[in-house]
mmCIF file of C-alpha atoms in Angstrom:
data_model
loop_
_atom_site.group_PDB
_atom_site.id
_atom_site.type_symbol
_atom_site.label_atom_id
_atom_site.label_comp_id
_atom_site.label_asym_id
_atom_site.label_seq_id
_atom_site.Cartn_x
_atom_site.Cartn_y
_atom_site.Cartn_z
ATOM 1 C CA UNK A 1 21.851 190.827 114.413
ATOM 2 C CA UNK A 2 24.613 190.020 111.940
ATOM 3 C CA UNK A 3 25.711 187.310 109.510
ATOM 4 C CA UNK A 4 28.455 184.710 109.340
ATOM 5 C CA UNK A 5 29.317 181.281 107.983
ATOM 6 C CA UNK A 6 31.380 178.189 108.703
ATOM 7 C CA UNK A 7 34.863 177.402 107.396
ATOM 8 C CA UNK A 8 36.882 174.256 107.946
ATOM 9 C CA UNK A 9 40.620 173.888 108.452
ATOM 10 C CA UNK A 10 42.727 171.003 109.735
ATOM 11 C CA UNK A 11 39.681 169.083 110.988
ATOM 12 C CA UNK A 12 38.198 172.021 112.897
ATOM 13 C CA UNK A 13 35.217 174.259 112.189
ATOM 14 C CA UNK A 14 35.476 178.041 112.430
ATOM 15 C CA UNK A 15 32.845 180.749 112.483
ATOM 16 C CA UNK A 16 33.800 183.513 110.052
ATOM 17 C CA UNK A 17 32.326 186.961 110.603
ATOM 18 C CA UNK A 18 33.416 190.602 110.945
ATOM 19 C CA UNK A 19 35.612 192.117 113.632
ATOM 20 C CA UNK A 20 33.039 194.839 114.181
ATOM 21 C CA UNK A 21 30.383 192.181 114.894
ATOM 22 C CA UNK A 22 32.336 190.667 117.792
ATOM 23 C CA UNK A 23 33.581 193.946 119.277
ATOM 24 C CA UNK A 24 30.699 196.326 118.578
ATOM 25 C CA UNK A 25 33.244 198.905 117.378
ATOM 26 C CA UNK A 26 33.889 200.647 114.099
ATOM 27 C CA UNK A 27 37.258 199.278 112.867
ATOM 28 C CA UNK A 28 38.142 202.622 111.276
ATOM 29 C CA UNK A 29 37.599 205.052 114.132
ATOM 30 C CA UNK A 30 37.148 202.733 117.114
ATOM 31 C CA UNK A 31 33.788 204.274 118.021
ATOM 32 C CA UNK A 32 30.944 202.161 119.389
ATOM 33 C CA UNK A 33 28.374 201.063 116.805
ATOM 34 C CA UNK A 34 25.711 200.953 119.532
ATOM 35 C CA UNK A 35 23.988 204.080 120.798
ATOM 36 C CA UNK A 36 24.260 202.639 124.300
ATOM 37 C CA UNK A 37 27.895 201.489 123.790
ATOM 38 C CA UNK A 38 26.999 197.835 124.327
ATOM 39 C CA UNK A 39 29.898 195.397 123.898
ATOM 40 C CA UNK A 40 29.031 191.809 122.826
ATOM 41 C CA UNK A 41 30.120 188.966 125.111
ATOM 42 C CA UNK A 42 28.751 185.978 123.152
ATOM 43 C CA UNK A 43 27.780 185.006 119.634
ATOM 44 C CA UNK A 44 24.618 182.960 119.243
ATOM 45 C CA UNK A 45 24.042 181.144 115.966
ATOM 46 C CA UNK A 46 21.568 178.582 114.665
ATOM 47 C CA UNK A 47 23.151 175.363 113.383
ATOM 48 C CA UNK A 48 21.622 172.304 111.769
ATOM 49 C CA UNK A 49 22.318 168.896 113.297
ATOM 50 C CA UNK A 50 21.386 165.445 112.056
ATOM 51 C CA UNK A 51 18.591 163.930 114.097
ATOM 52 C CA UNK A 52 16.594 160.731 113.548
ATOM 53 C CA UNK A 53 16.473 158.647 110.380
ATOM 54 C CA UNK A 54 13.015 157.959 108.976
ATOM 55 C CA UNK A 55 11.767 154.515 107.948
ATOM 56 C CA UNK A 56 12.450 155.324 104.292
ATOM 57 C CA UNK A 57 16.106 156.218 104.994
ATOM 58 C CA UNK A 58 15.843 160.010 105.050
ATOM 59 C CA UNK A 59 17.821 161.934 107.658
ATOM 60 C CA UNK A 60 15.851 164.431 109.696
ATOM 61 C CA UNK A 61 17.531 167.679 110.696
ATOM 62 C CA UNK A 62 17.138 169.636 113.906
ATOM 63 C CA UNK A 63 18.108 173.272 114.336
ATOM 64 C CA UNK A 64 19.815 174.202 117.592
ATOM 65 C CA UNK A 65 21.048 177.526 118.835
ATOM 66 C CA UNK A 66 24.721 177.446 119.693
ATOM 67 C CA UNK A 67 26.311 180.036 121.980
ATOM 68 C CA UNK A 68 30.006 180.899 121.657
ATOM 69 C CA UNK A 69 31.730 183.034 124.322
ATOM 70 C CA UNK A 70 33.837 185.811 122.826
ATOM 71 C CA UNK A 71 36.216 185.947 125.815
ATOM 72 C CA UNK A 72 37.699 183.389 128.167
ATOM 73 C CA UNK A 73 37.594 183.734 131.950
ATOM 74 C CA UNK A 74 40.667 185.974 131.822
ATOM 75 C CA UNK A 75 39.073 188.374 129.346
ATOM 76 C CA UNK A 76 41.178 187.187 126.395
ATOM 77 C CA UNK A 77 39.292 187.275 123.056
ATOM 78 C CA UNK A 78 38.473 183.895 121.503
ATOM 79 C CA UNK A 79 38.799 185.075 117.920
ATOM 80 C CA UNK A 80 41.756 185.159 115.528
ATOM 81 C CA UNK A 81 42.697 188.281 113.563
ATOM 82 C CA UNK A 82 44.805 188.785 110.460
ATOM 83 C CA UNK A 83 48.497 188.396 111.286
ATOM 84 C CA UNK A 84 49.611 191.358 109.141
ATOM 85 C CA UNK A 85 46.730 193.832 109.143
ATOM 86 C CA UNK A 86 45.024 193.006 112.450
ATOM 87 C CA UNK A 87 41.561 194.557 112.682
ATOM 88 C CA UNK A 88 42.234 196.671 109.586
ATOM 89 C CA UNK A 89 40.977 193.515 107.883
ATOM 90 C CA UNK A 90 37.452 193.426 109.272
ATOM 91 C CA UNK A 91 37.326 189.617 109.432
ATOM 92 C CA UNK A 92 37.766 187.226 112.352
ATOM 93 C CA UNK A 93 37.684 183.454 112.789
ATOM 94 C CA UNK A 94 36.376 181.764 115.926
ATOM 95 C CA UNK A 95 37.159 178.098 116.440
ATOM 96 C CA UNK A 96 34.007 176.198 117.337
ATOM 97 C CA UNK A 97 34.620 173.556 120.003
ATOM 98 C CA UNK A 98 32.436 170.555 120.690
ATOM 99 C CA UNK A 99 31.213 169.992 117.148
ATOM 100 C CA UNK A 100 30.739 166.339 116.157
ATOM 101 C CA UNK A 101 29.715 164.287 113.142
ATOM 102 C CA UNK A 102 26.056 165.175 113.683
ATOM 103 C CA UNK A 103 26.689 168.739 112.443
ATOM 104 C CA UNK A 104 24.805 169.168 109.167
ATOM 105 C CA UNK A 105 25.569 172.855 108.526
ATOM 106 C CA UNK A 106 28.320 172.745 105.900
ATOM 107 C CA UNK A 107 31.442 174.921 105.849
ATOM 108 C CA UNK A 108 31.577 177.074 102.722
ATOM 109 C CA UNK A 109 34.922 175.635 101.627
ATOM 110 C CA UNK A 110 33.550 172.086 101.761
ATOM 111 C CA UNK A 111 30.921 172.703 99.070
ATOM 112 C CA UNK A 112 31.793 170.666 96.001
ATOM 113 C CA UNK A 113 29.550 172.673 93.692
ATOM 114 C CA UNK A 114 31.916 175.644 93.419
ATOM 115 C CA UNK A 115 34.044 176.111 90.292
ATOM 116 C CA UNK A 116 37.388 177.884 90.693
ATOM 117 C CA UNK A 117 37.309 180.620 88.034
ATOM 118 C CA UNK A 118 38.741 184.150 87.944
ATOM 119 C CA UNK A 119 36.121 186.752 89.030
ATOM 120 C CA UNK A 120 35.879 189.827 86.805
ATOM 121 C CA UNK A 121 34.362 193.310 87.008
ATOM 122 C CA UNK A 122 30.661 193.099 86.172
ATOM 123 C CA UNK A 123 30.197 189.508 87.315
ATOM 124 C CA UNK A 124 27.010 188.899 89.293
ATOM 125 C CA UNK A 125 27.428 188.474 93.037
ATOM 126 C CA UNK A 126 25.082 187.316 95.769
ATOM 127 C CA UNK A 127 25.465 188.349 99.409
ATOM 128 C CA UNK A 128 23.869 185.707 101.657
ATOM 129 C CA UNK A 129 22.785 187.327 104.898
ATOM 130 C CA UNK A 130 20.033 188.756 107.051
ATOM 131 C CA UNK A 131 19.121 192.327 106.006
ATOM 132 C CA UNK A 132 17.466 194.045 108.931
ATOM 133 C CA UNK A 133 17.285 190.674 110.682
ATOM 134 C CA UNK A 134 14.931 189.275 108.031
ATOM 135 C CA UNK A 135 15.410 185.648 106.992
ATOM 136 C CA UNK A 136 14.104 183.526 104.140
ATOM 137 C CA UNK A 137 12.124 181.208 106.409
ATOM 138 C CA UNK A 138 13.493 178.708 108.952
ATOM 139 C CA UNK A 139 16.397 181.138 109.553
ATOM 140 C CA UNK A 140 17.754 180.614 106.037
ATOM 141 C CA UNK A 141 19.694 183.504 104.494
ATOM 142 C CA UNK A 142 18.383 186.095 102.057
ATOM 143 C CA UNK A 143 20.262 186.293 98.733
ATOM 144 C CA UNK A 144 20.854 189.959 97.823
ATOM 145 C CA UNK A 145 22.082 190.460 94.281
ATOM 146 C CA UNK A 146 24.775 192.830 93.019
ATOM 147 C CA UNK A 147 27.840 192.976 90.800
ATOM 148 C CA UNK A 148 31.603 193.323 91.179
ATOM 149 C CA UNK A 149 32.398 197.041 90.979
ATOM 150 C CA UNK A 150 36.205 197.125 91.275
ATOM 151 C CA UNK A 151 39.010 195.135 89.697
ATOM 152 C CA UNK A 152 39.295 191.949 91.824
ATOM 153 C CA UNK A 153 43.059 191.799 91.248
ATOM 154 C CA UNK A 154 43.537 195.293 92.713
ATOM 155 C CA UNK A 155 43.612 195.931 96.471
ATOM 156 C CA UNK A 156 41.515 198.867 97.681
ATOM 157 C CA UNK A 157 43.344 201.151 100.175
ATOM 158 C CA UNK A 158 46.309 198.730 100.067
ATOM 159 C CA UNK A 159 44.119 196.151 101.777
ATOM 160 C CA UNK A 160 42.792 192.837 100.381
ATOM 161 C CA UNK A 161 39.278 194.052 99.649
ATOM 162 C CA UNK A 162 36.943 194.467 96.672
ATOM 163 C CA UNK A 163 33.974 196.769 96.102
ATOM 164 C CA UNK A 164 30.601 195.467 94.962
ATOM 165 C CA UNK A 165 27.563 197.371 93.708
ATOM 166 C CA UNK A 166 24.615 196.189 95.782
ATOM 167 C CA UNK A 167 21.694 197.448 97.882
ATOM 168 C CA UNK A 168 22.704 195.611 101.036
ATOM 169 C CA UNK A 169 21.498 196.574 104.510
ATOM 170 C CA UNK A 170 22.500 196.344 108.159
ATOM 171 C CA UNK A 171 22.437 192.790 109.448
ATOM 172 C CA UNK A 172 24.380 191.416 106.476
ATOM 173 C CA UNK A 173 27.842 192.127 107.887
ATOM 174 C CA UNK A 174 29.872 188.918 107.886
ATOM 175 C CA UNK A 175 27.920 187.313 105.050
ATOM 176 C CA UNK A 176 29.566 185.068 102.449
ATOM 177 C CA UNK A 177 29.667 186.520 98.926
ATOM 178 C CA UNK A 178 29.294 184.250 95.902
ATOM 179 C CA UNK A 179 30.135 185.079 92.284
ATOM 180 C CA UNK A 180 27.813 183.612 89.631
ATOM 181 C CA UNK A 181 28.636 183.486 85.925
ATOM 182 C CA UNK A 182 26.625 182.124 83.008
ATOM 183 C CA UNK A 183 27.813 181.106 79.543
ATOM 184 C CA UNK A 184 31.239 179.605 78.921
ATOM 185 C CA UNK A 185 33.200 179.455 82.170
ATOM 186 C CA UNK A 186 36.944 178.854 82.033
ATOM 187 C CA UNK A 187 38.315 177.387 85.295
ATOM 188 C CA UNK A 188 41.685 178.590 86.557
ATOM 189 C CA UNK A 189 44.565 176.792 84.896
ATOM 190 C CA UNK A 190 42.632 176.026 81.724
ATOM 191 C CA UNK A 191 43.902 177.611 78.513
ATOM 192 C CA UNK A 192 41.070 178.664 76.248
ATOM 193 C CA UNK A 193 40.886 181.008 73.265
ATOM 194 C CA UNK A 194 37.807 182.343 71.425
ATOM 195 C CA UNK A 195 36.716 179.863 68.779
ATOM 196 C CA UNK A 196 38.974 177.140 70.107
ATOM 197 C CA UNK A 197 37.747 175.442 73.272
ATOM 198 C CA UNK A 198 39.926 172.980 75.139
ATOM 199 C CA UNK A 199 37.057 170.794 76.308
ATOM 200 C CA UNK A 200 37.664 171.645 79.957
ATOM 201 C CA UNK A 201 35.374 174.683 79.939
ATOM 202 C CA UNK A 202 31.985 174.648 81.644
ATOM 203 C CA UNK A 203 28.967 175.675 79.624
ATOM 204 C CA UNK A 204 25.986 176.860 81.622
ATOM 205 C CA UNK A 205 26.217 178.390 85.094
ATOM 206 C CA UNK A 206 28.886 178.256 87.762
ATOM 207 C CA UNK A 207 29.473 179.768 91.194
ATOM 208 C CA UNK A 208 32.654 180.542 93.105
ATOM 209 C CA UNK A 209 33.371 182.031 96.516
ATOM 210 C CA UNK A 210 34.471 185.683 96.501
ATOM 211 C CA UNK A 211 34.904 186.646 100.146
ATOM 212 C CA UNK A 212 33.365 188.201 103.253
ATOM 213 C CA UNK A 213 30.984 191.152 103.154
ATOM 214 C CA UNK A 214 31.544 193.781 105.871
ATOM 215 C CA UNK A 215 29.275 196.745 105.225
ATOM 216 C CA UNK A 216 28.862 199.646 102.850
ATOM 217 C CA UNK A 217 30.688 202.876 102.177
ATOM 218 C CA UNK A 218 28.772 205.712 103.853
ATOM 219 C CA UNK A 219 25.708 205.689 106.095
ATOM 220 C CA UNK A 220 23.120 206.828 103.535
ATOM 221 C CA UNK A 221 21.021 203.787 102.451
ATOM 222 C CA UNK A 222 20.443 205.450 99.069
ATOM 223 C CA UNK A 223 23.986 206.779 98.714
ATOM 224 C CA UNK A 224 26.880 205.158 96.869
ATOM 225 C CA UNK A 225 25.514 201.623 97.402
ATOM 226 C CA UNK A 226 29.036 200.240 97.316
ATOM 227 C CA UNK A 227 29.725 197.316 99.599
ATOM 228 C CA UNK A 228 33.073 196.102 100.948
ATOM 229 C CA UNK A 229 34.088 192.483 100.411
ATOM 230 C CA UNK A 230 37.261 191.059 101.943
ATOM 231 C CA UNK A 231 38.968 188.672 99.568
ATOM 232 C CA UNK A 232 38.613 184.944 100.186
ATOM 233 C CA UNK A 233 42.369 184.622 100.710
ATOM 234 C CA UNK A 234 42.211 186.431 104.062
ATOM 235 C CA UNK A 235 40.230 183.569 105.622
ATOM 236 C CA UNK A 236 42.958 180.969 105.130
ATOM 237 C CA UNK A 237 45.551 183.528 106.209
ATOM 238 C CA UNK A 238 43.635 183.965 109.474
ATOM 239 C CA UNK A 239 42.815 180.311 110.275
ATOM 240 C CA UNK A 240 46.321 179.111 109.321
ATOM 241 C CA UNK A 241 48.430 181.854 110.854
ATOM 242 C CA UNK A 242 46.212 184.450 112.464
ATOM 243 C CA UNK A 243 47.059 186.128 115.732
ATOM 244 C CA UNK A 244 44.927 186.006 118.903
ATOM 245 C CA UNK A 245 42.432 188.852 118.951
ATOM 246 C CA UNK A 246 43.205 191.980 120.895
ATOM 247 C CA UNK A 247 40.746 193.239 123.534
ATOM 248 C CA UNK A 248 38.839 196.165 122.021
ATOM 249 C CA UNK A 249 39.228 198.150 125.251
ATOM 250 C CA UNK A 250 42.509 198.638 127.184
#
């Protein structure tokens, strides 16, 4: 059990999740994450599709389980990896074939409610996933709260990742991470100074997309409680110019 979300690029839908979810291997040491060394062959995910329209004009939705093979008949992985860092960036994109206009599950980067502002240390974050395989009813994600724990402009370990302070659990790997800020929010590109607002600020609450969650530092559930989030920029770098995935075993 893991997490993931949809992303759109050039008219196609992609499943975004972690490299370790599709290989079953630890990206740092290459060891199996399964006690029985099981290697995944498919990803199965629930998607919402538009169904019938009611007499009062409402669209009914139907949830279907969609299976995606992780390898073609020749054993070549179906996912894309980062073109520079490979699996050192624990994020992959899998192009989803056969999707049509009846798909109702929305890609994260198609949501018009996001506001593009600069995340800062201490901002609230929400990790939307399935801790321990638990869902919020009807297979909807659980929102686990936390805060940004490292400077978002600084790369950790010379890699495009951020640390967050949150009590996440197994099953949330691959989850989208959202930043939420309340008060006066200044979008990127807007010049604003204390006591002199430009009129383009947002007063109230706003969300923006931070990146992809991929697990915590250490194995102790009550330890550091620091989670790893790969910056949002790596997704476009993968779907626009990523390299075909490498088989996890020679």
